[in-house]
Coordinates of C-alpha atoms in Angstrom, one line a residue:
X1 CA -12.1 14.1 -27.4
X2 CA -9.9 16.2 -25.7
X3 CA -10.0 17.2 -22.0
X4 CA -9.4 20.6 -20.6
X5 CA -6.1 19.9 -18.8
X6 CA -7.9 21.4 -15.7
X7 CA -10.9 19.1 -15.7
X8 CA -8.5 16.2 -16.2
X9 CA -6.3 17.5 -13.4
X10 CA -9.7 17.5 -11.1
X11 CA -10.7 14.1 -12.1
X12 CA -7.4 12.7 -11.7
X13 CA -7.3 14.1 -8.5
X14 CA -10.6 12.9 -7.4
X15 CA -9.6 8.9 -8.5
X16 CA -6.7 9.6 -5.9
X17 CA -8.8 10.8 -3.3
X18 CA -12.1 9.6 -3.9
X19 CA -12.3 6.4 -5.4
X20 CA -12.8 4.0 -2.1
X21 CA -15.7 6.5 -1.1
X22 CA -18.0 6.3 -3.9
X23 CA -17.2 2.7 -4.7
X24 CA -17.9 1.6 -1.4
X25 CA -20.9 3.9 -1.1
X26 CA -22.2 2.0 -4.5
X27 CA -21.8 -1.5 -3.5
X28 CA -24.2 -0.9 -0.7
X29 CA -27.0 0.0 -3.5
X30 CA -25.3 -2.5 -5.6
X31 CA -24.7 -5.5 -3.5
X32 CA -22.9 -6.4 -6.1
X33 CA -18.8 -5.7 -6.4
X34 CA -18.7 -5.9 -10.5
X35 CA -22.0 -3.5 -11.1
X36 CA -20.6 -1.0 -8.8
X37 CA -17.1 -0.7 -10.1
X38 CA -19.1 -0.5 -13.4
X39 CA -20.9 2.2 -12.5
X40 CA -18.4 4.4 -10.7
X41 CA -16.6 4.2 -13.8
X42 CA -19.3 5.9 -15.5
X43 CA -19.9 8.4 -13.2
X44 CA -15.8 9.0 -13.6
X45 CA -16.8 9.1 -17.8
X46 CA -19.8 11.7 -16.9
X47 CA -17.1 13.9 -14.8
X48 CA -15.1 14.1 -17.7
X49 CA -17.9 14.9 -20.3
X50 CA -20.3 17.3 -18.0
X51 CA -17.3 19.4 -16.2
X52 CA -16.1 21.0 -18.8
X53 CA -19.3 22.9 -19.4
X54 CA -20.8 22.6 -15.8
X55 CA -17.7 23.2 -14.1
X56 CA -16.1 21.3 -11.5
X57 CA -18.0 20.9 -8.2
X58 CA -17.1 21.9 -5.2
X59 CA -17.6 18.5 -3.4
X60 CA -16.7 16.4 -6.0
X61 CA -16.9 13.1 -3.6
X62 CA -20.3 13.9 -3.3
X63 CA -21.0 14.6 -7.2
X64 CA -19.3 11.1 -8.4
X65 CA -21.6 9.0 -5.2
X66 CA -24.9 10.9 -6.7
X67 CA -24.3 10.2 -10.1
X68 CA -22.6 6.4 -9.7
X69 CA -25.7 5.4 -7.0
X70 CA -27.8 7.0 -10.0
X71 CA -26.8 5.0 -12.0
X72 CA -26.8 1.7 -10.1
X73 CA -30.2 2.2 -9.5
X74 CA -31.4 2.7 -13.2
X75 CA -29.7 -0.3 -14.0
X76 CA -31.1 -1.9 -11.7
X77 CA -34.4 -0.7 -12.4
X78 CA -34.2 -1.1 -16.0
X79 CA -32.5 -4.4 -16.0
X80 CA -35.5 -5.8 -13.4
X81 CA -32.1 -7.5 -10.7
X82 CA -32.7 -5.9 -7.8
X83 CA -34.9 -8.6 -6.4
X84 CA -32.0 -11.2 -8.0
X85 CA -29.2 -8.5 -6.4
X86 CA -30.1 -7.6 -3.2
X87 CA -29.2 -11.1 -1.5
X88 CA -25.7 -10.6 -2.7
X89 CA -23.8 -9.7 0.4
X90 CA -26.7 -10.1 2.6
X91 CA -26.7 -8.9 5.8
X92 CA -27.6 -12.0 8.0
X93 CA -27.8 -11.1 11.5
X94 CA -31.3 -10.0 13.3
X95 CA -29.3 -7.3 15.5
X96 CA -26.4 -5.9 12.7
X97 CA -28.1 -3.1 12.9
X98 CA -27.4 -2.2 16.4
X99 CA -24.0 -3.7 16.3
X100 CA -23.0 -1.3 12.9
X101 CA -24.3 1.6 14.7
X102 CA -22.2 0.5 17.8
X103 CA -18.8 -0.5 16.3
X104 CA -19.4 1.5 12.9
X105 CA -20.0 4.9 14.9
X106 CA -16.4 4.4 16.1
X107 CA -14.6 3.4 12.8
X108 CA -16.4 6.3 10.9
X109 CA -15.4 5.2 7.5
X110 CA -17.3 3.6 5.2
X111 CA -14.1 2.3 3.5
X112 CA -13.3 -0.5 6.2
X113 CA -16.9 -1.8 5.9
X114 CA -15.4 -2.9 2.4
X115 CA -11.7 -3.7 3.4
X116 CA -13.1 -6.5 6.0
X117 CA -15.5 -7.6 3.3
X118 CA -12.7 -8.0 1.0
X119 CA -10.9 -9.5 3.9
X120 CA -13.2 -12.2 5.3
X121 CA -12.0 -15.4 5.6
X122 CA -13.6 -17.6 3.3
X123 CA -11.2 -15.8 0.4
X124 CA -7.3 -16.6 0.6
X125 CA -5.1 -13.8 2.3
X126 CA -3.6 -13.1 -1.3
X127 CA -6.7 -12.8 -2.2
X128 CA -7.8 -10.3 0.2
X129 CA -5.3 -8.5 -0.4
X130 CA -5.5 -8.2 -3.7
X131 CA -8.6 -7.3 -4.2
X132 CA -8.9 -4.9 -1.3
X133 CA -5.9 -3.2 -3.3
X134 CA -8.2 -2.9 -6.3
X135 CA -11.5 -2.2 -4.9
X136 CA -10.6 0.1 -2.4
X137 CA -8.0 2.1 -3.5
X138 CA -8.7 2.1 -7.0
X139 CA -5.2 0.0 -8.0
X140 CA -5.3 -0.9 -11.3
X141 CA -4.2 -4.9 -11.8
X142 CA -0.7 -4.0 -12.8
X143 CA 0.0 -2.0 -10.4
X144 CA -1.5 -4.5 -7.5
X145 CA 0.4 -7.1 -9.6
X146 CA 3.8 -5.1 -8.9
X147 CA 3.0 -5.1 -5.3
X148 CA 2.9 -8.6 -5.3
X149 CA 5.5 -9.6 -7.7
X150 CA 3.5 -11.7 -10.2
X151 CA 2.5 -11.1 -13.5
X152 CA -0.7 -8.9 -14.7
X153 CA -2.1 -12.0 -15.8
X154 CA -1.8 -13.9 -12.8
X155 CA -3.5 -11.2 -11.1
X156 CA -6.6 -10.5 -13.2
X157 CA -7.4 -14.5 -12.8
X158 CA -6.8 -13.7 -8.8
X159 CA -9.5 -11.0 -8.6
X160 CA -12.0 -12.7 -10.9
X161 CA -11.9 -15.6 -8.4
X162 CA -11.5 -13.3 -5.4
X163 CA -15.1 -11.4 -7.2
X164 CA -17.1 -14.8 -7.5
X165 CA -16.1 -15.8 -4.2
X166 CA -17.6 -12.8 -2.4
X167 CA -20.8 -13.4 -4.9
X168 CA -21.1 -17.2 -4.2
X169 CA -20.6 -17.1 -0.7
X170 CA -22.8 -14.6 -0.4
X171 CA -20.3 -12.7 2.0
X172 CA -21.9 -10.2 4.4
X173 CA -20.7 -6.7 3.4
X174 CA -20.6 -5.0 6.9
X175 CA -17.9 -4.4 9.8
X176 CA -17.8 -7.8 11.8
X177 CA -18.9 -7.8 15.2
X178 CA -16.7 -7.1 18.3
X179 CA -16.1 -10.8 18.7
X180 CA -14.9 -11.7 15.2
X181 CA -12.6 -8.6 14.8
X182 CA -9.5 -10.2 16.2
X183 CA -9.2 -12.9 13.4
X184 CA -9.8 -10.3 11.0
X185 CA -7.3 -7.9 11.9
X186 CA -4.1 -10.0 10.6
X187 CA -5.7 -9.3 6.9
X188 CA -6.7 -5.7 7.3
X189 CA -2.7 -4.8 8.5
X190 CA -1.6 -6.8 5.8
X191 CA -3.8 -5.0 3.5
X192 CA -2.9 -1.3 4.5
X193 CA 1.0 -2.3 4.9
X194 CA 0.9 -2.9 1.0
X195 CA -1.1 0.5 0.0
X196 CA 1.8 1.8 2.3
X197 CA 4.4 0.4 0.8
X198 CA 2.9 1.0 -3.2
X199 CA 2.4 4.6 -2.3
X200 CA 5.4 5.1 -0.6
X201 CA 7.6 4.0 -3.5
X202 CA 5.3 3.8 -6.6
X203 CA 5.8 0.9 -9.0
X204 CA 5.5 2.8 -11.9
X205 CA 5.1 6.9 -13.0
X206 CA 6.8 10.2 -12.7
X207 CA 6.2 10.8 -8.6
X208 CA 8.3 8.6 -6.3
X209 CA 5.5 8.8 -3.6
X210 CA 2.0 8.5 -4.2
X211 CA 0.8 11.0 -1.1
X212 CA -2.5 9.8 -1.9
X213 CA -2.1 6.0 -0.8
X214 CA 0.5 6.5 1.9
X215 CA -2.1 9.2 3.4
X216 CA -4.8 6.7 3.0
X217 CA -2.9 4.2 4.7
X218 CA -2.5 6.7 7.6
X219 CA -5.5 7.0 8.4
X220 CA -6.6 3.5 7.5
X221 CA -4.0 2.6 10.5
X222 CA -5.3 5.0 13.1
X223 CA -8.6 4.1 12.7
X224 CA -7.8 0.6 13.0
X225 CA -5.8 1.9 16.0
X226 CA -8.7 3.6 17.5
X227 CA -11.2 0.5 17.1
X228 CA -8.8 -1.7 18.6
X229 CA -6.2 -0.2 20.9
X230 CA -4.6 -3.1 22.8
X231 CA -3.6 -4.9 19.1
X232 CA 0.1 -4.9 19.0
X233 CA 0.1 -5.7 15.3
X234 CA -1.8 -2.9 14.5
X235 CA 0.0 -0.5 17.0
X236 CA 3.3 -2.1 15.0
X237 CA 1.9 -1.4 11.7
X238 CA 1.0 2.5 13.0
X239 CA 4.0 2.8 14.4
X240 CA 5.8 1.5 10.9
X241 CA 4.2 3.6 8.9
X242 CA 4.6 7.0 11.1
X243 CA 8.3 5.9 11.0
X244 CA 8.9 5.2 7.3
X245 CA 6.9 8.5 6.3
X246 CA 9.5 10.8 8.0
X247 CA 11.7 10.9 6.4
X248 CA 9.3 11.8 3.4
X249 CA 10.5 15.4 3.1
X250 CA 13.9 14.8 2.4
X251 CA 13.6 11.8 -0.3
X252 CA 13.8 13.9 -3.0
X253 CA 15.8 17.5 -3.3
X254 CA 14.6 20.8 -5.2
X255 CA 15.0 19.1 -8.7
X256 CA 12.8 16.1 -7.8
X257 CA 15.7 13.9 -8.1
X258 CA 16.0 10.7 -5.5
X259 CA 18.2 11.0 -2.4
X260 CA 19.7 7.7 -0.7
X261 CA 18.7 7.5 3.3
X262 CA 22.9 8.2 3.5
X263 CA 22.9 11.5 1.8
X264 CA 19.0 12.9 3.4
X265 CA 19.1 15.8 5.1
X266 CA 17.7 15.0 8.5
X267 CA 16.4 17.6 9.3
X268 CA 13.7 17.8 7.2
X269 CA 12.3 14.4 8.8
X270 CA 9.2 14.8 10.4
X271 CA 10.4 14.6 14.0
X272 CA 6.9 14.7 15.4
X273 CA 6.1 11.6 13.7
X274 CA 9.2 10.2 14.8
X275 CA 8.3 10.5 18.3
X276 CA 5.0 9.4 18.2
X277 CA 6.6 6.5 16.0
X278 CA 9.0 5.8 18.8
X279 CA 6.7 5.9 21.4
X280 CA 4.3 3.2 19.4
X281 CA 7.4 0.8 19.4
X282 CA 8.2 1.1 23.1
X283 CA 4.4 0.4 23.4
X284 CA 3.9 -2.8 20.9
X285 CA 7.8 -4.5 22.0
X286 CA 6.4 -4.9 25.4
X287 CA 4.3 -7.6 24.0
X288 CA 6.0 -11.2 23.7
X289 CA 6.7 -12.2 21.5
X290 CA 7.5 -9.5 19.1
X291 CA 5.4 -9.4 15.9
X292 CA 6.4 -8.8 12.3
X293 CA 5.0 -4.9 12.1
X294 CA 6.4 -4.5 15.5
X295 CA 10.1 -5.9 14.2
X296 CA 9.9 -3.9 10.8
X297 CA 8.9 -0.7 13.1
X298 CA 11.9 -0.8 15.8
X299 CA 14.1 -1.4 12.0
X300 CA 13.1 2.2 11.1
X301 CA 12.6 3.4 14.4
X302 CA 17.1 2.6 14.8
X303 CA 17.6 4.3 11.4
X304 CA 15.2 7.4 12.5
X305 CA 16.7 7.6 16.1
X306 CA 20.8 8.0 14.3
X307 CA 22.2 11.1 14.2
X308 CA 23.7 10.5 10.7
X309 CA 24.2 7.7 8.4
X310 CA 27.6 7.0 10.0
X311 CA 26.1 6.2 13.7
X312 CA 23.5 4.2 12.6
X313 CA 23.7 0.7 14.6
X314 CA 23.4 -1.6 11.7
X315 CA 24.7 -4.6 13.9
X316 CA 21.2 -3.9 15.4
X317 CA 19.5 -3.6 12.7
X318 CA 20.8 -6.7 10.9
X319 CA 20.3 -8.6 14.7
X320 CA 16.4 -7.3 14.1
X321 CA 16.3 -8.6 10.5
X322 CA 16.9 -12.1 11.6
X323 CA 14.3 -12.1 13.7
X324 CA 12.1 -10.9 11.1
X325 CA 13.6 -13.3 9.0
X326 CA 12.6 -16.7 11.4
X327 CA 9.2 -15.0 12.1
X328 CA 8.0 -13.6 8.8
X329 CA 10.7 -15.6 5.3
X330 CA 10.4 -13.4 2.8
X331 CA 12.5 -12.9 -0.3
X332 CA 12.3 -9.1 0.1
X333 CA 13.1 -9.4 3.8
X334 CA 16.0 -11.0 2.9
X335 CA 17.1 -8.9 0.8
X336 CA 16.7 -6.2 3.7
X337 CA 18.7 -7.7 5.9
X338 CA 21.3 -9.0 3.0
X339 CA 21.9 -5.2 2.3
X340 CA 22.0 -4.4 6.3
X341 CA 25.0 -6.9 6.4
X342 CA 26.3 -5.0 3.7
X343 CA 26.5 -1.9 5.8
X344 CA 27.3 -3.5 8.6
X345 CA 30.5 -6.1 7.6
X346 CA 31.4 -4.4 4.5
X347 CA 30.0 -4.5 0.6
X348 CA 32.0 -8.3 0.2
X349 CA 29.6 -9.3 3.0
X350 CA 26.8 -8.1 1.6
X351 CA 27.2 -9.4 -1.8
X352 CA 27.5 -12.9 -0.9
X353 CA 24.2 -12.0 1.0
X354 CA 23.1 -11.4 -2.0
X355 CA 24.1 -13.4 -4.5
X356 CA 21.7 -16.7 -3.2
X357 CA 18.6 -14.3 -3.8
X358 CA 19.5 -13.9 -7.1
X359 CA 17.9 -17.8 -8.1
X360 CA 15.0 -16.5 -6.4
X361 CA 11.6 -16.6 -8.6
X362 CA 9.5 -13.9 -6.7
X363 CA 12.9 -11.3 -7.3
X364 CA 13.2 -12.6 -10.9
X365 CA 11.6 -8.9 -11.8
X366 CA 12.5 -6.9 -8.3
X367 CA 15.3 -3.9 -9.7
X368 CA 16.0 -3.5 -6.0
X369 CA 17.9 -6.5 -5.8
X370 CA 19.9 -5.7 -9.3
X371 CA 20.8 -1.9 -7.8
X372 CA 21.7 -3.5 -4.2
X373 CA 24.1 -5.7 -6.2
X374 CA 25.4 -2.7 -8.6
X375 CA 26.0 -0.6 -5.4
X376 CA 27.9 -3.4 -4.0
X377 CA 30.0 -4.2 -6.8
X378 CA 30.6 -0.5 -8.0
X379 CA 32.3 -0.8 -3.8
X380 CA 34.4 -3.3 -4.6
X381 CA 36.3 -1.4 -7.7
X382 CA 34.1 -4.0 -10.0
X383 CA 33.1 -1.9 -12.4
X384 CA 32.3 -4.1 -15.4
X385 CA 29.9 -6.4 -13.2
X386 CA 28.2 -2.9 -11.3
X387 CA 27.4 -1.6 -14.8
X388 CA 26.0 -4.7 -15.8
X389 CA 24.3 -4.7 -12.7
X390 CA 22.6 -1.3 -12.9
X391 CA 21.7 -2.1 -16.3
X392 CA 19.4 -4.2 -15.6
X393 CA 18.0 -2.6 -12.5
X394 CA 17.1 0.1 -15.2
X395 CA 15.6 -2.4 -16.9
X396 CA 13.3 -3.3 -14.4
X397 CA 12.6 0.0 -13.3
X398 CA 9.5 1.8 -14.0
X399 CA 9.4 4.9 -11.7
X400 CA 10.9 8.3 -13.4
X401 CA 12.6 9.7 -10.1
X402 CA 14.5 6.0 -9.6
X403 CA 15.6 5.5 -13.4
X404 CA 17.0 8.8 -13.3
X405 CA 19.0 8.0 -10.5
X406 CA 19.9 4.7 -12.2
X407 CA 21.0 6.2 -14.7
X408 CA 23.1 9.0 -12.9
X409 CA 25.1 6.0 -11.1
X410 CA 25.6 4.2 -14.7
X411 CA 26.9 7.5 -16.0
X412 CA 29.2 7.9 -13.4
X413 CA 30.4 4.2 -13.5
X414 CA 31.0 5.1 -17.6
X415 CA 32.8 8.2 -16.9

């Protein structure tokens, strides 16, 4: 069949925008995550068959919730579950009601009702994670599989169990009370930092930056800000993504090609963010001891606060990846901090930062450790090994705007 490249266009955009809405607005008919994901897709299927001739609405949020609750509730009819279904996430306290009317009214979005069901903890974090990445914003399992640096396999096996979990435990679908928040909150950062971080360099496709998650995170974080103010985790994550976001505007120039953090034009960074970025660090550092958003924050906050490339403190910064390094080891964090030491005690320095990561399992498939080497080495004058290098961070590379850059730097290493 084919699709008027306009309708396809609107229903595109409305996965992007709309997904976690109407999916979370269908588990609650539902009360069930695998019917409701099944129907949304449906109503996404009847968008791209009825639009064409009925045109596309003008609230097309609303449209997709109609027709996806529609259609919950004639399977359920027809089917004769919803006296089997309803239990499923059941809502076990006498007075929820009056606590989701008191804490809910201040989140006002129906998406974190699903991100802390997702996130409760009788499922493992990785779990949570994971399938808050799918469910809510509409991930498909490679690309939440990217984010995690496993294989798709591994993470369609991690959902399924994350799924029955939920269904077996019979895990309330609601925003915790006041009292259980805290415990909860650890997962929910974790879970925005990584829709941050896959929209703010896609895995995969022709756009660097998927606006649509890093946006989502946004405001994700700020709400989360707003429920609970005095969190310094969540006033690190804030703060983190404000910070890293900045510099948005200038990470690609008028041909959509990447540009390095050393050759941005600053002043196309978002300088408002910055200072309420800044500001948010100040706040959450106060706190002792320092946690891992609130580390990873004052990182971007040094590189945002240079002048240039040339006065940017990477003694500091490299001082502020160990910490992060004793409070949160992480292959990728060491990798950050082996490329800071790079910039900070010369490209020799760096590479035998670097070299120890490359026996690393969980950066077996990571192309930024391949291109940190290839930059490296091209510094050195060893060409042969840089090309090499860059080669297979091609390989490994599955975003347009970064293989064309990849490719520029092999080119020029060829020439």
């Amino acid at each position: 069949m084919t699709v008027d490249p306009r309708v396809g266009a609107a229903v595109a955009d409305a996965h992007r925008r709309e997904w976690a809405f109407v999916l979370a607005a269908t588990v609650r008919v539902t009360r069930d995550l695998d019917l409701a994901e099944e129907c949304v897709q449906d109503a996404y299927a009847k968008a791209l068959a009825t639009w064409p001739t009925n045109g596309v609405p003008d609230n097309t949020g609303a449209w997709l919730t109609t027709t996806a609750r529609r259609r919950a509730l004639d399977l359920l009819r027809r089917q004769a579950t919803a006296a089997r279904a309803l239990p499923l996430l059941v809502e076990t306290h006498t007075d929820e009601g009056r606590e989701e009317r008191l804490v809910g009214a201040e989140i006002g979005d129906e998406r974190l009702r699903l991100v802390f069901t997702c996130c409760h903890p009788a499922l493992s974090r990785d779990a949570q994670v994971a399938l808050t990445l799918r469910l809510l914003c509409g991930l498909s399992t490679a690309e939440v599989a990217r984010a995690f640096l496993v294989s798709e396999s591994t993470m369609a096996a991690r959902i399924t169990r994350a799924k029955k979990k939920i269904t077996q435990a019979r895990i309330p679908y609601r925003v915790p009370a006041r009292e259980e928040l805290p415990d909860r909150v650890a997962s929910v950062c974790e879970v925005v930092h990584l829709l941050f971080t896959t929209g703010h360099a896609a895995p995969a496709g022709a756009e660097l930056i998927r606006r649509d998650l890093v946006e989502r995170a946004l405001d994700l974080a700020r709400m989360l800000r707003t429920l609970l103010p005095a969190n310094a985790d969540i006033t690190g994550l804030l703060a983190l993504i404000l910070l890293t976001d900045a510099r948005r505007g200038a990470r690609l120039d008028e041909h959509g090609q990447l540009v390095l953090l050393a050759e941005q034009n600053r002043a196309r960074w978002d300088h408002d963010a910055i200072t309420e970025g800044v500001s948010l660090v100040r706040e959450t550092l106060r706190h002792r001891p320092p946690g891992r958003f609130a580390l990873m924050a004052a990182i971007a906050a040094v590189h945002d606060e240079a002048n240039s490339w040339d006065t940017t403190d990477w003694r500091e910064i490299v001082g502020l990846y160990d910490l992060l390094v004793a409070l949160w080891p992480s292959p990728v964090v060491a990798l950050n901090r082996a490329v800071a030491v790079g910039f900070a005690h010369g490209p020799a320095a760096g590479l035998d930062a670097l070299d120890p990561l490359t026996t690393e399992p969980q950066l077996a498939g990571y192309s930024y450790l391949a291109a940190a080497r290839a930059e490296f080495l091209a510094r050195l004058g060893r060409t042969h090994d840089a090309r090499t290098a860059y080669e297979e961070a091609l390989h490994l590379t599955e975003n347009t705007p970064e293989r064309d850059y990849l490719t520029q730097r092999l080119d020029q290493l060829q020439g």
